[in-house]
Amino acid sequence: MRKKTIEDYVELFYDIQKEKKKVHTSDIASALSINPASVTEIFQKLSNEGYINYEKYSGATLTNKGIRVAKKTLRKHNALKEFLLLLGIEGEIAERDACEMEHILHPQTMDMIIKFVEVINQCEITPFWLQRLKKYGKTGKLSRCPPELIKICLKYAKKT
Amino acid sequence: MRKKTIEDYVELFYDIQKEKKKVHTSDIASALSINPASVTEIFQKLSNEGYINYEKYSGATLTNKGIRVAKKTLRKHNALKEFLLLLGIEGEIAERDACEMEHILHPQTMDMIIKFVEVINQCEITPFWLQRLKKYGKTGKLSRCPPELIKICLKYAKKT
DNA sequence: ACAAAAATTTAGGCACACCAAAAAATCACA
DNA sequence: TGTGATTTTTTGGTGTGCCTAAATTTTTGT
């Protein structure tokens, strides 16, 4: 398993804090299936770096800095998941891959993927290439692009 | 920096082997800017796990298993880079992110991205959404989808 | 062919992320 | 309210990936 990043922890904190005022080591330990002793160390690190307020034995809460990072990460996560779902990836897998991708992508790439989702969603219909992709994914057969569509695209391409 | 995977090393091996019969610790050390002593340890591990043939002081070559993994990784890498370039990501960044993504994506996601690139490339013109995405990326302004295009997409959607 | 230079490996050490077991603090209920 | 159960932290230990310095092997130039 990949090493967990600060973003991972802070995101999880944010999620747990929605239901509970304070986050306890046991919450994280059970969520990640790791030893509570390890979580204590993580709490100490997150606290040192200013992401959480932590006092021994009494649980922890996100600082403003922590909340900021959590929200930013969540935005990335959601955009990536939406993107993957758009491509026709299964829910569980989209969730998993979004989680992996959110930590590694360059901001410019991230930005472009967000814009990509916006462009596709702003359209009231499923773009034709997406229809073709879905069919290709299911059947393994890749249909041709209809000439009338090509004509229109060419027309708009010239305009630009 | 992220921990290097076996795929990373094997891919690099493959690249170096194109020009040199044998790969030496110094090749990897300079390529990755790490200490030659560390590379010796990596060679031992790769050898133990059957990815390279290695004899002390005389360099190493990929085994068939190693070559298989390298080729598979390279295929993923190229597809991902092509995908990112398609979205309008800059070359250097596309290269970097492809390198990161190739190790983490679920096979189903990888497969869908390869198909995505195929669908877009098979078309002799730039799909309209991609034209819009490029413009959106540059100007920050998101144009609307022209009605005549919507009509055609709807028509083909019904056919399916 | 041999000594100096270069490349490679070994040895020993550090930092880190995890663990299990023991100690300490907190909680829960009789 | 006190004591046993539970949670949390401390302590000490492991494996890994990297490092530097020293030892060893190979290469190179005369």
mmCIF file of C-alpha atoms (C1' of nucleotides) in Angstrom:
data_model
loop_
_atom_site.group_PDB
_atom_site.id
_atom_site.type_symbol
_atom_site.label_atom_id
_atom_site.label_comp_id
_atom_site.label_asym_id
_atom_site.label_seq_id
_atom_site.Cartn_x
_atom_site.Cartn_y
_atom_site.Cartn_z
ATOM 1 C CA MET A 1 0.000 0.000 0.000
ATOM 2 C CA ARG A 2 1.100 3.527 -0.834
ATOM 3 C CA LYS A 3 2.258 5.688 2.045
ATOM 4 C CA LYS A 4 -0.549 7.879 3.326
ATOM 5 C CA THR A 5 -0.102 11.587 2.753
ATOM 6 C CA ILE A 6 -1.105 14.421 5.050
ATOM 7 C CA GLU A 7 -3.920 15.108 2.621
ATOM 8 C CA ASP A 8 -5.223 11.576 3.172
ATOM 9 C CA TYR A 9 -5.356 12.016 6.917
ATOM 10 C CA VAL A 10 -6.813 15.484 6.848
ATOM 11 C CA GLU A 11 -9.495 14.422 4.398
ATOM 12 C CA LEU A 12 -10.450 11.529 6.657
ATOM 13 C CA PHE A 13 -10.481 13.856 9.668
ATOM 14 C CA TYR A 14 -12.851 16.164 7.845
ATOM 15 C CA ASP A 15 -15.161 13.291 7.085
ATOM 16 C CA ILE A 16 -15.217 12.042 10.683
ATOM 17 C CA GLN A 17 -15.653 15.549 12.094
ATOM 18 C CA LYS A 18 -18.930 15.865 10.204
ATOM 19 C CA GLU A 19 -20.482 13.436 12.690
ATOM 20 C CA LYS A 20 -18.361 13.790 15.801
ATOM 21 C CA LYS A 21 -17.050 16.926 17.465
ATOM 22 C CA LYS A 22 -13.673 15.359 18.237
ATOM 23 C CA VAL A 23 -11.668 12.804 16.319
ATOM 24 C CA HIS A 24 -10.068 10.038 18.394
ATOM 25 C CA THR A 25 -7.120 7.860 17.538
ATOM 26 C CA SER A 26 -9.422 4.853 17.482
ATOM 27 C CA ASP A 27 -11.525 6.461 14.726
ATOM 28 C CA ILE A 28 -8.569 6.731 12.396
ATOM 29 C CA ALA A 29 -7.120 3.387 13.458
ATOM 30 C CA SER A 30 -10.292 1.519 12.608
ATOM 31 C CA ALA A 31 -10.945 3.485 9.414
ATOM 32 C CA LEU A 32 -7.480 2.662 8.086
ATOM 33 C CA SER A 33 -7.031 -0.690 9.828
ATOM 34 C CA ILE A 34 -3.801 0.329 11.473
ATOM 35 C CA ASN A 35 -2.548 0.103 15.021
ATOM 36 C CA PRO A 36 -3.757 2.855 17.432
ATOM 37 C CA ALA A 37 -0.158 3.347 18.519
ATOM 38 C CA SER A 38 0.682 4.400 14.976
ATOM 39 C CA VAL A 39 -2.193 6.851 14.968
ATOM 40 C CA THR A 40 -0.835 8.551 18.065
ATOM 41 C CA GLU A 41 2.363 9.214 16.151
ATOM 42 C CA ILE A 42 0.389 10.546 13.202
ATOM 43 C CA PHE A 43 -1.547 12.866 15.493
ATOM 44 C CA GLN A 44 1.694 14.189 16.903
ATOM 45 C CA LYS A 45 3.026 14.876 13.433
ATOM 46 C CA LEU A 46 -0.174 16.516 12.187
ATOM 47 C CA SER A 47 -0.233 18.618 15.326
ATOM 48 C CA ASN A 48 3.406 19.678 14.954
ATOM 49 C CA GLU A 49 2.748 20.758 11.399
ATOM 50 C CA GLY A 50 -0.329 22.715 12.377
ATOM 51 C CA TYR A 51 -3.098 20.675 10.767
ATOM 52 C CA ILE A 52 -4.855 19.640 13.973
ATOM 53 C CA ASN A 53 -5.358 20.735 17.555
ATOM 54 C CA TYR A 54 -4.378 17.794 19.673
ATOM 55 C CA GLU A 55 -4.206 17.159 23.371
ATOM 56 C CA LYS A 56 -3.211 13.808 24.754
ATOM 57 C CA TYR A 57 -6.103 11.497 25.625
ATOM 58 C CA SER A 58 -8.772 13.953 24.557
ATOM 59 C CA GLY A 59 -8.995 13.615 20.779
ATOM 60 C CA ALA A 60 -8.268 16.215 18.104
ATOM 61 C CA THR A 61 -9.899 18.714 15.758
ATOM 62 C CA LEU A 62 -8.790 20.252 12.478
ATOM 63 C CA THR A 63 -7.227 23.709 12.571
ATOM 64 C CA ASN A 64 -8.229 26.303 9.972
ATOM 65 C CA LYS A 65 -5.194 25.258 7.974
ATOM 66 C CA GLY A 66 -6.321 21.638 8.225
ATOM 67 C CA ILE A 67 -9.830 22.513 7.104
ATOM 68 C CA ARG A 68 -8.488 24.466 4.155
ATOM 69 C CA VAL A 69 -6.379 21.524 3.000
ATOM 70 C CA ALA A 70 -9.227 19.077 3.559
ATOM 71 C CA LYS A 71 -11.642 21.118 1.480
ATOM 72 C CA LYS A 72 -9.157 21.568 -1.323
ATOM 73 C CA THR A 73 -8.435 17.862 -1.389
ATOM 74 C CA LEU A 74 -12.123 17.028 -1.349
ATOM 75 C CA ARG A 75 -12.756 19.312 -4.304
ATOM 76 C CA LYS A 76 -10.031 17.548 -6.245
ATOM 77 C CA HIS A 77 -11.351 14.176 -5.202
ATOM 78 C CA ASN A 78 -14.873 14.930 -6.337
ATOM 79 C CA ALA A 79 -13.829 16.370 -9.675
ATOM 80 C CA LEU A 80 -11.646 13.348 -10.384
ATOM 81 C CA LYS A 81 -14.352 10.899 -9.426
ATOM 82 C CA GLU A 82 -16.866 12.687 -11.603
ATOM 83 C CA PHE A 83 -14.387 12.594 -14.449
ATOM 84 C CA LEU A 84 -13.822 8.860 -14.085
ATOM 85 C CA LEU A 85 -17.537 8.151 -13.830
ATOM 86 C CA LEU A 86 -18.015 10.168 -16.989
ATOM 87 C CA LEU A 87 -15.598 7.848 -18.770
ATOM 88 C CA GLY A 88 -17.733 4.950 -17.641
ATOM 89 C CA ILE A 89 -15.532 3.646 -14.818
ATOM 90 C CA GLU A 90 -17.332 1.646 -12.130
ATOM 91 C CA GLY A 91 -18.179 3.501 -8.889
ATOM 92 C CA GLU A 92 -15.888 1.610 -6.517
ATOM 93 C CA ILE A 93 -12.952 1.831 -8.877
ATOM 94 C CA ALA A 94 -13.584 5.492 -9.653
ATOM 95 C CA GLU A 95 -13.554 6.181 -5.923
ATOM 96 C CA ARG A 96 -10.288 4.337 -5.419
ATOM 97 C CA ASP A 97 -8.497 5.889 -8.389
ATOM 98 C CA ALA A 98 -9.723 9.390 -7.565
ATOM 99 C CA CYS A 99 -8.166 8.909 -4.121
ATOM 100 C CA GLU A 100 -4.848 7.957 -5.665
ATOM 101 C CA MET A 101 -4.841 10.643 -8.340
ATOM 102 C CA GLU A 102 -5.754 13.562 -6.097
ATOM 103 C CA HIS A 103 -2.304 13.516 -4.487
ATOM 104 C CA ILE A 104 -0.091 13.218 -7.507
ATOM 105 C CA LEU A 105 -1.505 15.308 -10.355
ATOM 106 C CA HIS A 106 0.104 18.595 -11.284
ATOM 107 C CA PRO A 107 -2.207 21.559 -10.620
ATOM 108 C CA GLN A 108 -2.382 22.267 -14.336
ATOM 109 C CA THR A 109 -3.561 18.744 -15.049
ATOM 110 C CA MET A 110 -6.037 18.928 -12.222
ATOM 111 C CA ASP A 111 -7.357 22.210 -13.571
ATOM 112 C CA MET A 112 -7.778 20.797 -17.052
ATOM 113 C CA ILE A 113 -9.692 17.782 -15.774
ATOM 114 C CA ILE A 114 -12.032 20.058 -13.845
ATOM 115 C CA LYS A 115 -12.592 22.109 -16.982
ATOM 116 C CA PHE A 116 -13.126 18.919 -18.970
ATOM 117 C CA VAL A 117 -15.922 17.858 -16.648
ATOM 118 C CA GLU A 118 -17.449 21.324 -16.859
ATOM 119 C CA VAL A 119 -17.407 21.309 -20.643
ATOM 120 C CA ILE A 120 -19.071 17.927 -20.836
ATOM 121 C CA ASN A 121 -21.642 18.735 -18.159
ATOM 122 C CA GLN A 122 -22.534 22.133 -19.524
ATOM 123 C CA CYS A 123 -23.776 20.392 -22.638
ATOM 124 C CA GLU A 124 -27.381 19.240 -22.299
ATOM 125 C CA ILE A 125 -26.700 16.032 -24.218
ATOM 126 C CA THR A 126 -24.126 13.263 -24.165
ATOM 127 C CA PRO A 127 -21.441 14.228 -26.698
ATOM 128 C CA PHE A 128 -21.200 11.803 -29.546
ATOM 129 C CA TRP A 129 -17.641 10.680 -28.786
ATOM 130 C CA LEU A 130 -18.835 9.712 -25.318
ATOM 131 C CA GLN A 131 -21.641 7.663 -26.770
ATOM 132 C CA ARG A 132 -19.063 5.946 -28.927
ATOM 133 C CA LEU A 133 -16.686 5.414 -26.014
ATOM 134 C CA LYS A 134 -19.416 3.798 -23.912
ATOM 135 C CA LYS A 135 -20.346 1.466 -26.727
ATOM 136 C CA TYR A 136 -16.701 0.673 -27.405
ATOM 137 C CA GLY A 137 -16.188 -0.116 -23.729
ATOM 138 C CA LYS A 138 -19.115 -2.513 -23.673
ATOM 139 C CA THR A 139 -18.839 -4.216 -27.059
ATOM 140 C CA GLY A 140 -15.172 -3.738 -27.903
ATOM 141 C CA LYS A 141 -16.288 -2.363 -31.254
ATOM 142 C CA LEU A 142 -15.352 1.132 -32.303
ATOM 143 C CA SER A 143 -17.880 2.732 -34.667
ATOM 144 C CA ARG A 144 -16.982 5.387 -37.190
ATOM 145 C CA CYS A 145 -17.700 9.066 -36.803
ATOM 146 C CA PRO A 146 -20.690 10.080 -38.970
ATOM 147 C CA PRO A 147 -19.828 12.487 -41.832
ATOM 148 C CA GLU A 148 -22.486 15.051 -40.948
ATOM 149 C CA LEU A 149 -20.877 15.451 -37.510
ATOM 150 C CA ILE A 150 -17.471 15.874 -39.059
ATOM 151 C CA LYS A 151 -18.802 18.560 -41.325
ATOM 152 C CA ILE A 152 -20.158 20.577 -38.408
ATOM 153 C CA CYS A 153 -16.969 20.223 -36.378
ATOM 154 C CA LEU A 154 -14.932 21.409 -39.341
ATOM 155 C CA LYS A 155 -17.167 24.395 -39.736
ATOM 156 C CA TYR A 156 -16.722 25.439 -36.097
ATOM 157 C CA ALA A 157 -13.020 24.685 -36.177
ATOM 158 C CA LYS A 158 -12.574 27.213 -38.968
ATOM 159 C CA LYS A 159 -14.491 29.853 -37.070
ATOM 160 C CA THR A 160 -11.862 29.782 -34.300
ATOM 161 C CA MET B 1 9.526 12.144 -3.664
ATOM 162 C CA ARG B 2 7.360 9.082 -4.096
ATOM 163 C CA LYS B 3 9.010 5.734 -3.535
ATOM 164 C CA LYS B 4 10.169 4.193 -6.809
ATOM 165 C CA THR B 5 8.334 1.053 -7.842
ATOM 166 C CA ILE B 6 9.759 -1.983 -9.578
ATOM 167 C CA GLU B 7 7.981 -0.746 -12.690
ATOM 168 C CA ASP B 8 9.941 2.498 -12.507
ATOM 169 C CA TYR B 9 13.253 0.707 -12.395
ATOM 170 C CA VAL B 10 12.411 -1.839 -15.048
ATOM 171 C CA GLU B 11 11.144 0.876 -17.384
ATOM 172 C CA LEU B 12 14.375 2.794 -16.945
ATOM 173 C CA PHE B 13 16.384 -0.386 -17.509
ATOM 174 C CA TYR B 14 14.528 -0.951 -20.754
ATOM 175 C CA ASP B 15 15.305 2.545 -21.893
ATOM 176 C CA ILE B 16 19.013 2.243 -21.115
ATOM 177 C CA GLN B 17 19.285 -1.205 -22.664
ATOM 178 C CA LYS B 18 18.221 0.263 -26.015
ATOM 179 C CA GLU B 19 21.661 1.870 -26.280
ATOM 180 C CA LYS B 20 23.878 -0.311 -24.111
ATOM 181 C CA LYS B 21 24.069 -4.088 -23.906
ATOM 182 C CA LYS B 22 24.483 -4.070 -20.114
ATOM 183 C CA VAL B 23 23.096 -1.714 -17.514
ATOM 184 C CA HIS B 24 25.507 -0.595 -14.797
ATOM 185 C CA THR B 25 24.723 0.720 -11.363
ATOM 186 C CA SER B 26 26.180 4.067 -12.379
ATOM 187 C CA ASP B 27 23.635 4.392 -15.214
ATOM 188 C CA ILE B 28 20.730 4.132 -12.817
ATOM 189 C CA ALA B 29 22.454 6.173 -10.145
ATOM 190 C CA SER B 30 23.015 9.127 -12.449
ATOM 191 C CA ALA B 31 19.611 8.853 -14.095
ATOM 192 C CA LEU B 32 17.851 9.002 -10.734
ATOM 193 C CA SER B 33 20.448 11.112 -8.913
ATOM 194 C CA ILE B 34 20.891 8.589 -6.139
ATOM 195 C CA ASN B 35 23.953 7.016 -4.584
ATOM 196 C CA PRO B 36 25.513 4.071 -6.506
ATOM 197 C CA ALA B 37 25.541 2.093 -3.263
ATOM 198 C CA SER B 38 21.760 2.329 -3.168
ATOM 199 C CA VAL B 39 21.557 1.073 -6.725
ATOM 200 C CA THR B 40 23.520 -2.023 -5.805
ATOM 201 C CA GLU B 41 20.801 -2.827 -3.267
ATOM 202 C CA ILE B 42 18.123 -2.229 -5.885
ATOM 203 C CA PHE B 43 19.927 -4.555 -8.316
ATOM 204 C CA GLN B 44 20.005 -7.249 -5.649
ATOM 205 C CA LYS B 45 16.289 -6.899 -5.058
ATOM 206 C CA LEU B 46 15.378 -6.860 -8.743
ATOM 207 C CA SER B 47 17.581 -9.888 -9.255
ATOM 208 C CA ASN B 48 16.035 -11.794 -6.347
ATOM 209 C CA GLU B 49 12.587 -11.144 -7.736
ATOM 210 C CA GLY B 50 13.567 -12.273 -11.213
ATOM 211 C CA TYR B 51 13.431 -9.024 -13.169
ATOM 212 C CA ILE B 52 17.116 -8.816 -14.043
ATOM 213 C CA ASN B 53 20.162 -11.032 -14.529
ATOM 214 C CA TYR B 54 22.804 -9.595 -12.296
ATOM 215 C CA GLU B 55 26.372 -10.552 -11.493
ATOM 216 C CA LYS B 56 28.485 -8.486 -9.169
ATOM 217 C CA TYR B 57 30.715 -5.880 -10.851
ATOM 218 C CA SER B 58 29.579 -6.784 -14.351
ATOM 219 C CA GLY B 59 26.280 -4.967 -14.854
ATOM 220 C CA ALA B 60 22.817 -6.406 -15.470
ATOM 221 C CA THR B 61 20.246 -7.172 -18.172
ATOM 222 C CA LEU B 62 16.482 -7.549 -18.054
ATOM 223 C CA THR B 63 15.075 -11.066 -17.915
ATOM 224 C CA ASN B 64 12.089 -11.996 -20.073
ATOM 225 C CA LYS B 65 9.882 -11.264 -17.103
ATOM 226 C CA GLY B 66 11.547 -7.872 -16.772
ATOM 227 C CA ILE B 67 11.084 -7.105 -20.446
ATOM 228 C CA ARG B 68 7.432 -8.066 -20.258
ATOM 229 C CA VAL B 69 6.823 -5.713 -17.334
ATOM 230 C CA ALA B 70 8.811 -2.914 -18.970
ATOM 231 C CA LYS B 71 6.834 -3.128 -22.194
ATOM 232 C CA LYS B 72 3.532 -3.195 -20.373
ATOM 233 C CA THR B 73 4.509 -0.164 -18.313
ATOM 234 C CA LEU B 74 5.704 1.686 -21.384
ATOM 235 C CA ARG B 75 2.422 1.057 -23.156
ATOM 236 C CA LYS B 76 0.559 2.490 -20.172
ATOM 237 C CA HIS B 77 2.924 5.420 -19.997
ATOM 238 C CA ASN B 78 2.503 6.306 -23.655
ATOM 239 C CA ALA B 79 -1.264 6.021 -23.605
ATOM 240 C CA LEU B 80 -1.472 8.243 -20.538
ATOM 241 C CA LYS B 81 0.843 10.832 -21.962
ATOM 242 C CA GLU B 82 -1.102 10.919 -25.194
ATOM 243 C CA PHE B 83 -4.284 11.320 -23.204
ATOM 244 C CA LEU B 84 -2.906 14.243 -21.225
ATOM 245 C CA LEU B 85 -1.537 15.932 -24.334
ATOM 246 C CA LEU B 86 -4.955 15.539 -25.899
ATOM 247 C CA LEU B 87 -6.446 17.479 -22.994
ATOM 248 C CA GLY B 88 -3.961 20.230 -23.719
ATOM 249 C CA ILE B 89 -1.512 19.571 -20.882
ATOM 250 C CA GLU B 90 2.026 20.839 -21.468
ATOM 251 C CA GLY B 91 4.614 18.262 -22.577
ATOM 252 C CA GLU B 92 6.819 18.258 -19.497
ATOM 253 C CA ILE B 93 3.886 18.055 -17.142
ATOM 254 C CA ALA B 94 2.172 15.380 -19.213
ATOM 255 C CA GLU B 95 5.353 13.331 -19.040
ATOM 256 C CA ARG B 96 5.601 13.708 -15.285
ATOM 257 C CA ASP B 97 1.962 12.944 -14.562
ATOM 258 C CA ALA B 98 1.908 9.975 -16.933
ATOM 259 C CA CYS B 99 4.828 8.591 -14.951
ATOM 260 C CA GLU B 100 2.915 8.949 -11.709
ATOM 261 C CA MET B 101 -0.389 7.645 -13.019
ATOM 262 C CA GLU B 102 0.975 4.553 -14.729
ATOM 263 C CA HIS B 103 1.608 2.864 -11.382
ATOM 264 C CA ILE B 104 -1.609 3.592 -9.582
ATOM 265 C CA LEU B 105 -4.527 3.313 -11.982
ATOM 266 C CA HIS B 106 -6.821 0.324 -11.869
ATOM 267 C CA PRO B 107 -6.601 -1.786 -15.052
ATOM 268 C CA GLN B 108 -10.187 -0.923 -15.896
ATOM 269 C CA THR B 109 -9.444 2.793 -15.695
ATOM 270 C CA MET B 110 -6.289 2.325 -17.732
ATOM 271 C CA ASP B 111 -8.243 0.404 -20.336
ATOM 272 C CA MET B 112 -10.883 3.098 -20.578
ATOM 273 C CA ILE B 113 -8.298 5.822 -21.044
ATOM 274 C CA ILE B 114 -6.663 3.848 -23.843
ATOM 275 C CA LYS B 115 -10.054 3.458 -25.496
ATOM 276 C CA PHE B 116 -10.729 7.148 -24.987
ATOM 277 C CA VAL B 117 -7.595 8.055 -26.883
ATOM 278 C CA GLU B 118 -8.496 5.608 -29.632
ATOM 279 C CA VAL B 119 -11.964 7.060 -30.018
ATOM 280 C CA ILE B 120 -10.663 10.589 -30.267
ATOM 281 C CA ASN B 121 -7.838 9.678 -32.636
ATOM 282 C CA GLN B 122 -9.917 7.519 -34.911
ATOM 283 C CA CYS B 123 -11.939 10.598 -35.743
ATOM 284 C CA GLU B 124 -10.353 12.578 -38.570
ATOM 285 C CA ILE B 125 -11.282 15.899 -36.934
ATOM 286 C CA THR B 126 -11.004 17.477 -33.496
ATOM 287 C CA PRO B 127 -14.282 16.773 -31.692
ATOM 288 C CA PHE B 128 -16.195 19.884 -30.878
ATOM 289 C CA TRP B 129 -16.013 19.478 -27.102
ATOM 290 C CA LEU B 130 -12.234 19.355 -27.404
ATOM 291 C CA GLN B 131 -12.222 22.572 -29.375
ATOM 292 C CA ARG B 132 -14.307 24.089 -26.610
ATOM 293 C CA LEU B 133 -12.053 22.679 -23.887
ATOM 294 C CA LYS B 134 -8.941 24.132 -25.534
ATOM 295 C CA LYS B 135 -10.549 27.522 -25.825
ATOM 296 C CA TYR B 136 -11.841 27.327 -22.256
ATOM 297 C CA GLY B 137 -8.336 26.437 -21.060
ATOM 298 C CA LYS B 138 -6.821 29.435 -22.818
ATOM 299 C CA THR B 139 -9.454 32.116 -22.293
ATOM 300 C CA GLY B 140 -11.289 30.896 -19.222
ATOM 301 C CA LYS B 141 -14.508 31.324 -21.133
ATOM 302 C CA LEU B 142 -16.822 28.395 -21.735
ATOM 303 C CA SER B 143 -18.848 28.689 -24.944
ATOM 304 C CA ARG B 144 -22.206 27.061 -25.432
ATOM 305 C CA CYS B 145 -22.823 23.945 -27.483
ATOM 306 C CA PRO B 146 -24.392 24.846 -30.865
ATOM 307 C CA PRO B 147 -27.972 23.575 -31.319
ATOM 308 C CA GLU B 148 -27.316 21.851 -34.635
ATOM 309 C CA LEU B 149 -24.704 19.687 -32.926
ATOM 310 C CA ILE B 150 -27.096 18.828 -30.127
ATOM 311 C CA LYS B 151 -29.699 17.769 -32.648
ATOM 312 C CA ILE B 152 -27.331 15.332 -34.311
ATOM 313 C CA CYS B 153 -26.133 13.850 -31.029
ATOM 314 C CA LEU B 154 -29.710 13.317 -29.935
ATOM 315 C CA LYS B 155 -30.479 11.565 -33.191
ATOM 316 C CA TYR B 156 -27.577 9.135 -32.782
ATOM 317 C CA ALA B 157 -28.336 8.648 -29.093
ATOM 318 C CA LYS B 158 -31.806 7.391 -29.987
ATOM 319 C CA LYS B 159 -30.431 4.964 -32.563
ATOM 320 C CA THR B 160 -28.532 3.087 -29.835
ATOM 321 C "C1'" DA C 1 51.955 -5.980 -16.839
ATOM 322 C "C1'" DC C 2 51.190 -2.987 -13.256
ATOM 323 C "C1'" DA C 3 50.021 1.113 -10.689
ATOM 324 C "C1'" DA C 4 46.748 4.750 -10.476
ATOM 325 C "C1'" DA C 5 42.010 5.904 -11.361
ATOM 326 C "C1'" DA C 6 37.323 4.685 -11.650
ATOM 327 C "C1'" DA C 7 33.481 1.836 -10.684
ATOM 328 C "C1'" DT C 8 31.182 -1.140 -7.585
ATOM 329 C "C1'" DT C 9 30.070 -3.394 -3.379
ATOM 330 C "C1'" DT C 10 30.125 -3.860 1.654
ATOM 331 C "C1'" DA C 11 29.446 -2.127 6.196
ATOM 332 C "C1'" DG C 12 27.369 0.715 9.260
ATOM 333 C "C1'" DG C 13 24.015 4.309 10.187
ATOM 334 C "C1'" DC C 14 19.794 7.347 9.891
ATOM 335 C "C1'" DA C 15 14.807 8.391 9.300
ATOM 336 C "C1'" DC C 16 10.408 6.775 8.869
ATOM 337 C "C1'" DA C 17 6.209 4.194 9.028
ATOM 338 C "C1'" DC C 18 4.578 0.697 10.924
ATOM 339 C "C1'" DC C 19 3.974 -2.986 14.809
ATOM 340 C "C1'" DA C 20 3.160 -5.517 19.740
ATOM 341 C "C1'" DA C 21 3.275 -5.260 24.556
ATOM 342 C "C1'" DA C 22 3.247 -2.608 28.665
ATOM 343 C "C1'" DA C 23 2.017 1.481 31.164
ATOM 344 C "C1'" DA C 24 -1.027 5.244 31.981
ATOM 345 C "C1'" DA C 25 -5.302 7.728 31.722
ATOM 346 C "C1'" DT C 26 -10.193 7.796 31.176
ATOM 347 C "C1'" DC C 27 -14.763 5.809 31.288
ATOM 348 C "C1'" DA C 28 -18.730 3.376 32.956
ATOM 349 C "C1'" DC C 29 -21.598 1.275 36.108
ATOM 350 C "C1'" DA C 30 -22.583 -1.184 40.576
ATOM 351 C "C1'" DT D 1 -17.208 6.726 44.360
ATOM 352 C "C1'" DG D 2 -14.255 2.994 43.383
ATOM 353 C "C1'" DT D 3 -12.797 -0.558 40.465
ATOM 354 C "C1'" DG D 4 -12.686 -3.215 36.301
ATOM 355 C "C1'" DA D 5 -12.958 -2.414 31.332
ATOM 356 C "C1'" DT D 6 -11.615 0.455 27.646
ATOM 357 C "C1'" DT D 7 -8.912 3.794 25.300
ATOM 358 C "C1'" DT D 8 -4.666 5.990 24.544
ATOM 359 C "C1'" DT D 9 0.145 6.635 24.877
ATOM 360 C "C1'" DT D 10 4.866 5.041 25.688
ATOM 361 C "C1'" DT D 11 8.466 1.993 24.844
ATOM 362 C "C1'" DG D 12 11.117 -0.816 22.258
ATOM 363 C "C1'" DG D 13 11.634 -3.266 17.894
ATOM 364 C "C1'" DT D 14 11.308 -4.385 12.637
ATOM 365 C "C1'" DG D 15 11.886 -3.592 7.610
ATOM 366 C "C1'" DT D 16 12.957 -0.445 4.072
ATOM 367 C "C1'" DG D 17 15.127 2.963 1.324
ATOM 368 C "C1'" DC D 18 18.333 5.926 1.345
ATOM 369 C "C1'" DC D 19 23.069 7.771 2.814
ATOM 370 C "C1'" DT D 20 28.615 8.058 3.629
ATOM 371 C "C1'" DA D 21 32.939 5.957 4.142
ATOM 372 C "C1'" DA D 22 35.829 2.171 3.450
ATOM 373 C "C1'" DA D 23 37.025 -2.013 1.023
ATOM 374 C "C1'" DT D 24 37.222 -4.419 -3.211
ATOM 375 C "C1'" DT D 25 37.175 -5.205 -8.109
ATOM 376 C "C1'" DT D 26 37.759 -3.598 -12.768
ATOM 377 C "C1'" DT D 27 39.584 -0.501 -16.143
ATOM 378 C "C1'" DT D 28 43.045 2.392 -18.164
ATOM 379 C "C1'" DG D 29 47.386 4.382 -19.587
ATOM 380 C "C1'" DT D 30 52.140 3.800 -20.020
#
